[in-house]
Amino acid sequence: MQCRKKLVADVIKIYNEKRPHFSNHFLTPKQMHTQQELVPKLYKRKSDTVGKTVPLD
C-alpha cells in the first residue's frame, strides 16, 4: 500500500512539475500558477459551419 501511495505521489509530481502541457504554452502547471500575469490560450475555429444546416438533396 505504501509503495502505491509513493508511486501516485511521484506521478502527480512529474505531471505538475516536470511535464510541459500544450494548453499551458508548453509550461508545467506549477510554472503557470507561479506567473505574475496569465496569458489566455486562444484556439482557432475549425469551421464557420458549426450549427448551420446542410441540405441532403
mmCIF file with all atom_site columns, C-alpha atoms in Angstrom:
data_model
loop_
_atom_site.group_PDB
_atom_site.id
_atom_site.type_symbol
_atom_site.label_atom_id
_atom_site.label_alt_id
_atom_site.label_comp_id
_atom_site.label_asym_id
_atom_site.label_entity_id
_atom_site.label_seq_id
_atom_site.pdbx_PDB_ins_code
_atom_site.Cartn_x
_atom_site.Cartn_y
_atom_site.Cartn_z
_atom_site.occupancy
_atom_site.B_iso_or_equiv
_atom_site.pdbx_formal_charge
_atom_site.auth_seq_id
_atom_site.auth_comp_id
_atom_site.auth_asym_id
_atom_site.auth_atom_id
_atom_site.pdbx_PDB_model_num
ATOM 1  C CA . MET A 1 1  ? 0.000   0.000  0.000   1.00 0.00 ? 1  MET A CA 1
ATOM 2  C CA . GLN A 1 2  ? 2.834   2.434  0.857   1.00 0.00 ? 2  GLN A CA 1
ATOM 3  C CA . CYS A 1 3  ? 4.512   1.646  -2.455  1.00 0.00 ? 3  CYS A CA 1
ATOM 4  C CA . ARG A 1 4  ? 1.322   2.569  -4.346  1.00 0.00 ? 4  ARG A CA 1
ATOM 5  C CA . LYS A 1 5  ? 0.932   5.836  -2.436  1.00 0.00 ? 5  LYS A CA 1
ATOM 6  C CA . LYS A 1 6  ? 4.523   6.803  -3.225  1.00 0.00 ? 6  LYS A CA 1
ATOM 7  C CA . LEU A 1 7  ? 4.083   5.864  -6.875  1.00 0.00 ? 7  LEU A CA 1
ATOM 8  C CA . VAL A 1 8  ? 0.938   8.003  -7.179  1.00 0.00 ? 8  VAL A CA 1
ATOM 9  C CA . ALA A 1 9  ? 2.663   10.913 -5.416  1.00 0.00 ? 9  ALA A CA 1
ATOM 10 C CA . ASP A 1 10 ? 5.635   10.635 -7.803  1.00 0.00 ? 10 ASP A CA 1
ATOM 11 C CA . VAL A 1 11 ? 3.383   10.571 -10.872 1.00 0.00 ? 11 VAL A CA 1
ATOM 12 C CA . ILE A 1 12 ? 1.491   13.652 -9.663  1.00 0.00 ? 12 ILE A CA 1
ATOM 13 C CA . LYS A 1 13 ? 4.782   15.467 -9.047  1.00 0.00 ? 13 LYS A CA 1
ATOM 14 C CA . ILE A 1 14 ? 6.015   14.656 -12.561 1.00 0.00 ? 14 ILE A CA 1
ATOM 15 C CA . TYR A 1 15 ? 2.689   15.768 -14.053 1.00 0.00 ? 15 TYR A CA 1
ATOM 16 C CA . ASN A 1 16 ? 2.666   19.086 -12.177 1.00 0.00 ? 16 ASN A CA 1
ATOM 17 C CA . GLU A 1 17 ? 6.362   19.975 -12.079 1.00 0.00 ? 17 GLU A CA 1
ATOM 18 C CA . LYS A 1 18 ? 8.202   18.311 -14.964 1.00 0.00 ? 18 LYS A CA 1
ATOM 19 C CA . ARG A 1 19 ? 5.786   17.627 -17.828 1.00 0.00 ? 19 ARG A CA 1
ATOM 20 C CA . PRO A 1 20 ? 5.016   20.647 -20.057 1.00 0.00 ? 20 PRO A CA 1
ATOM 21 C CA . HIS A 1 21 ? 1.430   20.926 -21.260 1.00 0.00 ? 21 HIS A CA 1
ATOM 22 C CA . PHE A 1 22 ? 0.340   22.070 -24.725 1.00 0.00 ? 22 PHE A CA 1
ATOM 23 C CA . SER A 1 23 ? -2.615  24.036 -23.332 1.00 0.00 ? 23 SER A CA 1
ATOM 24 C CA . ASN A 1 24 ? -0.263  25.881 -20.938 1.00 0.00 ? 24 ASN A CA 1
ATOM 25 C CA . HIS A 1 25 ? 2.005   27.214 -23.712 1.00 0.00 ? 25 HIS A CA 1
ATOM 26 C CA . PHE A 1 26 ? 4.351   24.274 -23.043 1.00 0.00 ? 26 PHE A CA 1
ATOM 27 C CA . LEU A 1 27 ? 4.809   25.237 -19.397 1.00 0.00 ? 27 LEU A CA 1
ATOM 28 C CA . THR A 1 28 ? 4.213   22.962 -16.442 1.00 0.00 ? 28 THR A CA 1
ATOM 29 C CA . PRO A 1 29 ? 1.136   23.561 -14.265 1.00 0.00 ? 29 PRO A CA 1
ATOM 30 C CA . LYS A 1 30 ? 3.471   24.713 -11.472 1.00 0.00 ? 30 LYS A CA 1
ATOM 31 C CA . GLN A 1 31 ? 5.057   27.296 -13.792 1.00 0.00 ? 31 GLN A CA 1
ATOM 32 C CA . MET A 1 32 ? 1.620   28.507 -14.898 1.00 0.00 ? 32 MET A CA 1
ATOM 33 C CA . HIS A 1 33 ? 0.486   29.014 -11.304 1.00 0.00 ? 33 HIS A CA 1
ATOM 34 C CA . THR A 1 34 ? 3.605   30.980 -10.343 1.00 0.00 ? 34 THR A CA 1
ATOM 35 C CA . GLN A 1 35 ? 3.298   33.515 -13.185 1.00 0.00 ? 35 GLN A CA 1
ATOM 36 C CA . GLN A 1 36 ? 2.571   37.129 -12.382 1.00 0.00 ? 36 GLN A CA 1
ATOM 37 C CA . GLU A 1 37 ? 0.442   37.566 -15.498 1.00 0.00 ? 37 GLU A CA 1
ATOM 38 C CA . LEU A 1 38 ? -1.683  34.928 -17.204 1.00 0.00 ? 38 LEU A CA 1
ATOM 39 C CA . VAL A 1 39 ? -1.921  34.890 -20.988 1.00 0.00 ? 39 VAL A CA 1
ATOM 40 C CA . PRO A 1 40 ? -5.167  33.304 -22.199 1.00 0.00 ? 40 PRO A CA 1
ATOM 41 C CA . LYS A 1 41 ? -4.873  30.482 -24.699 1.00 0.00 ? 41 LYS A CA 1
ATOM 42 C CA . LEU A 1 42 ? -6.772  31.231 -27.905 1.00 0.00 ? 42 LEU A CA 1
ATOM 43 C CA . TYR A 1 43 ? -7.828  28.468 -30.271 1.00 0.00 ? 43 TYR A CA 1
ATOM 44 C CA . LYS A 1 44 ? -8.732  28.803 -33.945 1.00 0.00 ? 44 LYS A CA 1
ATOM 45 C CA . ARG A 1 45 ? -12.169 27.783 -35.100 1.00 0.00 ? 45 ARG A CA 1
ATOM 46 C CA . LYS A 1 46 ? -12.172 24.733 -37.323 1.00 0.00 ? 46 LYS A CA 1
ATOM 47 C CA . SER A 1 47 ? -15.132 25.805 -39.414 1.00 0.00 ? 47 SER A CA 1
ATOM 48 C CA . ASP A 1 48 ? -17.771 28.502 -39.755 1.00 0.00 ? 48 ASP A CA 1
ATOM 49 C CA . THR A 1 49 ? -20.399 25.829 -40.465 1.00 0.00 ? 49 THR A CA 1
ATOM 50 C CA . VAL A 1 50 ? -20.876 24.886 -36.837 1.00 0.00 ? 50 VAL A CA 1
ATOM 51 C CA . GLY A 1 51 ? -24.596 24.996 -36.089 1.00 0.00 ? 51 GLY A CA 1
ATOM 52 C CA . LYS A 1 52 ? -25.619 25.557 -39.727 1.00 0.00 ? 52 LYS A CA 1
ATOM 53 C CA . THR A 1 53 ? -27.834 23.118 -41.608 1.00 0.00 ? 53 THR A CA 1
ATOM 54 C CA . VAL A 1 54 ? -26.821 21.479 -44.863 1.00 0.00 ? 54 VAL A CA 1
ATOM 55 C CA . PRO A 1 55 ? -29.398 20.181 -47.374 1.00 0.00 ? 55 PRO A CA 1
ATOM 56 C CA . LEU A 1 56 ? -29.141 16.442 -48.092 1.00 0.00 ? 56 LEU A CA 1
ATOM 57 C CA . ASP A 1 57 ? -30.603 16.599 -51.647 1.00 0.00 ? 57 ASP A CA 1
#
